[in-house]
């Protein structure tokens, strides 16, 4: 059987007043609405309560599935869909509700969820530069960009939060620091530590790498193969080599928090 939403024949001022006060909305005494009326009312209620999962998931999905070629066409289609909900008791008499239903909601493109807020942002300028060698041994300057979870709300969240019928609070809990791309992709930064400190760490915090130390060819020849390496550079007719000694280097991992947005719903739907 098609899932039904428990809602009043009209979305009364009481319903949204409860949302504003962060009270539970008791829908047990009201009748069922089916079909597109129920879907439209469900979208209105769930967006007001800042809910996108659970029982709200199908209503939110149907609402945002309304998408046409041009933004203004999408907004019009979504507005028409929301107006299928019988809200005659509020329409016209409540200008703020009219704004919510006919201006705010048709122009949002997300439900202001943690998943949408926790989006990756790349720094607009490099956070540092470093020298690297190309295959011919030439030095080139490489720009290193930073990444983080965007500390600004999405455009949709800003629209929703600025209206009193929206019943959700959000809070950014990370440091706003940018992390180098390699660290971001790895999921952690690394701190160089002593071998003794390394041995005392929990296994999941340990990271061991090899450090290359440039040495002469004569020094390189004396080392066992497991403790040395080379790097070749092709310069036209001739190949050049750099010789390195390998030494272990020990790190402690510091995991990067990427679940930065705390989202709380102020409204609870009693089914």
Coordinates of C-alpha atoms in Angstrom, one line a residue:
X1 CA 0.0 0.0 0.0
X2 CA 1.2 3.5 -0.8
X3 CA 2.8 5.2 2.2
X4 CA 0.5 7.8 3.6
X5 CA 1.3 11.0 5.5
X6 CA -0.8 11.9 8.6
X7 CA -1.6 15.5 8.2
X8 CA -4.6 17.9 8.7
X9 CA -7.0 18.7 5.9
X10 CA -5.4 22.1 5.9
X11 CA -1.8 22.9 7.0
X12 CA -3.1 25.0 9.9
X13 CA -1.1 27.8 11.7
X14 CA -1.0 25.4 14.7
X15 CA 1.2 23.0 12.7
X16 CA 3.8 25.5 11.8
X17 CA 3.6 27.3 15.2
X18 CA 4.6 23.9 16.7
X19 CA 7.5 23.7 14.4
X20 CA 8.7 27.2 15.4
X21 CA 8.6 26.2 19.1
X22 CA 10.5 23.0 18.4
X23 CA 7.5 21.0 19.8
X24 CA 6.4 17.6 18.6
X25 CA 3.8 17.8 15.9
X26 CA 1.0 15.5 16.9
X27 CA -0.6 14.3 13.7
X28 CA -2.6 11.4 15.2
X29 CA -5.9 13.3 15.3
X30 CA -5.9 14.4 11.7
X31 CA -6.9 12.6 8.5
X32 CA -4.8 10.9 5.8
X33 CA -4.1 12.6 2.5
X34 CA -3.1 10.4 -0.4
X35 CA -1.6 10.9 -3.8
X36 CA -0.1 14.2 -4.9
X37 CA -1.9 16.2 -2.1
X38 CA -0.1 14.0 0.4
X39 CA 3.2 14.2 -1.4
X40 CA 3.0 18.0 -1.6
X41 CA 2.0 18.4 2.1
X42 CA 4.7 15.9 3.0
X43 CA 7.3 18.0 1.2
X44 CA 6.1 21.2 2.9
X45 CA 6.2 19.6 6.4
X46 CA 9.5 17.8 6.0
X47 CA 11.3 20.9 4.6
X48 CA 9.9 23.0 7.4
X49 CA 11.2 20.5 9.9
X50 CA 14.5 20.1 8.2
X51 CA 14.1 16.4 7.8
X52 CA 15.1 14.3 4.7
X53 CA 15.5 10.8 6.0
X54 CA 13.1 8.2 7.3
X55 CA 9.5 8.8 6.6
X56 CA 10.4 12.1 4.9
X57 CA 12.7 10.5 2.3
X58 CA 10.1 9.8 -0.4
X59 CA 8.5 13.2 -0.1
X60 CA 11.8 15.0 -0.3
X61 CA 12.9 12.8 -3.2
X62 CA 9.7 13.4 -5.2
X63 CA 10.0 17.2 -4.6
X64 CA 13.6 17.5 -5.8
X65 CA 13.0 15.2 -8.7
X66 CA 10.9 18.0 -10.2
X67 CA 13.6 19.5 -12.5
X68 CA 13.2 21.2 -15.9
X69 CA 15.7 22.7 -18.3
X70 CA 15.6 26.2 -17.0
X71 CA 15.8 27.3 -13.3
X72 CA 12.7 29.5 -13.5
X73 CA 10.8 26.6 -15.1
X74 CA 11.8 24.3 -12.3
X75 CA 10.8 26.9 -9.7
X76 CA 7.4 27.3 -11.3
X77 CA 6.8 23.5 -11.5
X78 CA 7.8 23.0 -7.9
X79 CA 5.6 25.9 -6.8
X80 CA 2.6 24.3 -8.7
X81 CA 3.4 21.0 -7.0
X82 CA 3.4 22.5 -3.5
X83 CA 0.2 24.3 -4.2
X84 CA -1.5 20.9 -4.5
X85 CA -1.4 20.8 -0.7
X86 CA -4.7 22.3 0.7
X87 CA -3.4 25.3 2.5
X88 CA -6.4 27.6 2.0
X89 CA -6.5 28.6 5.7
X90 CA -3.0 30.1 5.4
X91 CA -2.9 31.2 1.8
X92 CA -3.4 35.0 1.6
X93 CA -3.9 35.4 5.3
X94 CA -0.4 34.6 6.2
X95 CA 2.1 36.5 4.0
X96 CA 5.1 34.7 5.6
X97 CA 3.6 31.3 4.7
X98 CA 2.9 32.5 1.2
X99 CA 6.6 33.5 0.9
X100 CA 7.7 30.2 2.3
X101 CA 5.5 28.1 0.0
X102 CA 5.7 30.2 -3.2
X103 CA 9.1 31.9 -3.1
X104 CA 11.5 30.1 -0.7
X105 CA 10.9 26.4 -1.3
X106 CA 10.6 26.5 -5.1
X107 CA 14.0 28.1 -5.3
X108 CA 16.0 25.7 -3.0
X109 CA 17.9 22.9 -4.6
X110 CA 18.7 20.9 -1.4
X111 CA 17.2 19.9 1.9
X112 CA 20.0 21.3 4.1
X113 CA 21.2 18.0 5.2
X114 CA 24.6 17.0 6.7
X115 CA 25.4 15.2 3.4
X116 CA 24.9 18.4 1.4
X117 CA 26.6 20.6 3.9
X118 CA 29.7 18.4 4.2
X119 CA 31.0 19.2 0.7
X120 CA 34.7 19.5 -0.2
X121 CA 36.1 23.0 -1.0
X122 CA 39.4 23.6 -2.8
X123 CA 41.5 26.6 -1.9
X124 CA 41.4 29.4 -4.5
X125 CA 45.1 30.0 -4.2
X126 CA 48.0 27.6 -3.4
X127 CA 48.7 27.2 0.3
X128 CA 52.4 26.7 -0.5
X129 CA 54.8 25.8 -3.4
X130 CA 57.5 23.3 -3.6
X131 CA 60.4 22.4 -6.0
X132 CA 60.2 19.2 -8.0
X133 CA 62.4 17.6 -10.6
X134 CA 61.1 16.7 -14.0
X135 CA 62.4 13.7 -16.0
X136 CA 65.3 15.7 -17.3
X137 CA 66.5 16.9 -13.9
X138 CA 65.1 20.4 -14.3
X139 CA 63.6 22.1 -11.3
X140 CA 60.0 23.2 -11.6
X141 CA 57.8 25.0 -9.1
X142 CA 54.6 23.1 -8.2
X143 CA 51.6 24.8 -6.5
X144 CA 50.1 22.8 -3.6
X145 CA 46.4 23.5 -3.1
X146 CA 44.4 22.9 0.1
X147 CA 41.1 21.2 0.7
X148 CA 38.6 21.3 3.5
X149 CA 34.9 20.9 4.2
X150 CA 33.3 24.2 3.2
X151 CA 32.5 26.2 6.4
X152 CA 29.7 28.2 4.7
X153 CA 26.1 26.9 4.4
X154 CA 24.8 26.0 1.0
X155 CA 22.7 28.6 -0.8
X156 CA 19.6 26.5 -0.1
X157 CA 20.4 26.3 3.6
X158 CA 20.8 30.1 3.7
X159 CA 17.5 30.6 2.1
X160 CA 15.7 28.2 4.4
X161 CA 17.4 29.4 7.6
X162 CA 16.4 33.0 6.9
X163 CA 12.8 32.1 7.2
X164 CA 10.9 31.6 10.4
X165 CA 9.1 28.5 9.2
X166 CA 12.4 26.6 8.9
X167 CA 12.9 24.5 12.0
X168 CA 16.5 23.3 11.9
X169 CA 19.8 24.5 13.5
X170 CA 23.2 23.9 11.9
X171 CA 26.7 24.4 13.3
X172 CA 30.2 24.0 11.8
X173 CA 32.5 22.1 14.1
X174 CA 35.8 21.9 12.3
X175 CA 38.8 24.3 12.3
X176 CA 38.3 25.7 8.8
X177 CA 41.9 24.8 8.1
X178 CA 43.0 23.8 4.6
X179 CA 44.8 20.5 4.2
X180 CA 47.3 19.6 1.5
X181 CA 45.8 17.4 -1.3
X182 CA 47.8 14.3 -0.3
X183 CA 46.8 14.6 3.3
X184 CA 43.2 15.2 2.4
X185 CA 43.1 12.2 0.2
X186 CA 44.8 10.0 2.8
X187 CA 42.5 11.2 5.5
X188 CA 45.2 12.2 7.9
X189 CA 48.2 14.5 8.5
X190 CA 51.4 13.1 9.8
X191 CA 53.7 14.2 12.6
X192 CA 57.3 13.0 12.6
X193 CA 58.2 11.3 15.9
X194 CA 61.0 9.2 17.4
X195 CA 61.2 5.4 17.1
X196 CA 60.4 5.0 20.8
X197 CA 57.3 7.2 20.6
X198 CA 56.3 5.3 17.4
X199 CA 56.5 1.9 19.2
X200 CA 54.2 3.2 22.0
X201 CA 51.4 4.2 19.5
X202 CA 48.3 2.2 18.8
X203 CA 48.7 0.4 15.5
X204 CA 46.1 2.5 13.6
X205 CA 48.1 5.7 14.4
X206 CA 51.5 4.4 13.1
X207 CA 53.0 5.3 9.8
X208 CA 56.5 4.3 8.7
X209 CA 58.1 5.7 5.5
X210 CA 61.6 5.8 4.0
X211 CA 63.6 9.1 3.8
X212 CA 66.0 9.6 0.9
X213 CA 69.4 11.2 1.8
X214 CA 71.5 12.1 -1.2
X215 CA 75.1 10.7 -1.0
X216 CA 78.0 10.2 -3.3
X217 CA 78.4 7.2 -5.7
X218 CA 81.2 5.8 -3.6
X219 CA 79.1 5.9 -0.4
X220 CA 76.1 4.4 -2.3
X221 CA 78.2 1.4 -3.6
X222 CA 79.0 0.4 0.0
X223 CA 75.3 0.1 1.0
X224 CA 73.2 -3.1 0.7
X225 CA 70.5 -2.9 -1.9
X226 CA 67.7 -2.7 0.7
X227 CA 69.2 0.6 2.0
X228 CA 69.7 2.5 -1.2
X229 CA 68.1 3.8 -4.4
X230 CA 68.7 6.0 -7.4
X231 CA 66.9 8.5 -9.5
X232 CA 67.7 8.9 -13.2
X233 CA 67.4 12.0 -15.4
X234 CA 67.4 11.9 -19.1
X235 CA 69.1 14.9 -20.7
X236 CA 69.1 14.1 -24.4
X237 CA 72.0 11.9 -25.2
X238 CA 73.0 11.3 -21.7
X239 CA 71.4 9.9 -18.5
X240 CA 72.4 11.3 -15.1
X241 CA 71.8 9.7 -11.7
X242 CA 71.3 10.8 -8.2
X243 CA 72.3 8.4 -5.4
X244 CA 70.4 8.1 -2.2
X245 CA 70.6 6.3 1.2
X246 CA 67.3 5.1 2.6
X247 CA 66.5 5.6 6.3
X248 CA 63.3 4.8 8.1
X249 CA 61.2 7.7 9.3
X250 CA 58.4 7.4 11.8
X251 CA 55.1 9.4 12.0
X252 CA 52.0 9.7 14.1
X253 CA 48.8 10.0 12.1
X254 CA 46.3 12.8 12.9
X255 CA 43.0 11.9 11.3
X256 CA 41.2 14.7 9.4
X257 CA 37.6 15.3 10.5
X258 CA 35.4 15.5 7.5
X259 CA 32.0 15.3 9.2
X260 CA 32.1 19.0 10.1
X261 CA 28.4 20.1 10.1
X262 CA 26.2 19.4 13.1
X263 CA 22.6 19.4 12.1
X264 CA 19.7 19.3 14.6
X265 CA 16.0 19.1 13.9
X266 CA 13.7 21.1 16.1
X267 CA 10.6 19.3 14.9
X268 CA 9.5 15.8 15.6
X269 CA 6.7 14.1 13.6
X270 CA 4.6 11.7 15.6
X271 CA 3.4 9.0 13.2

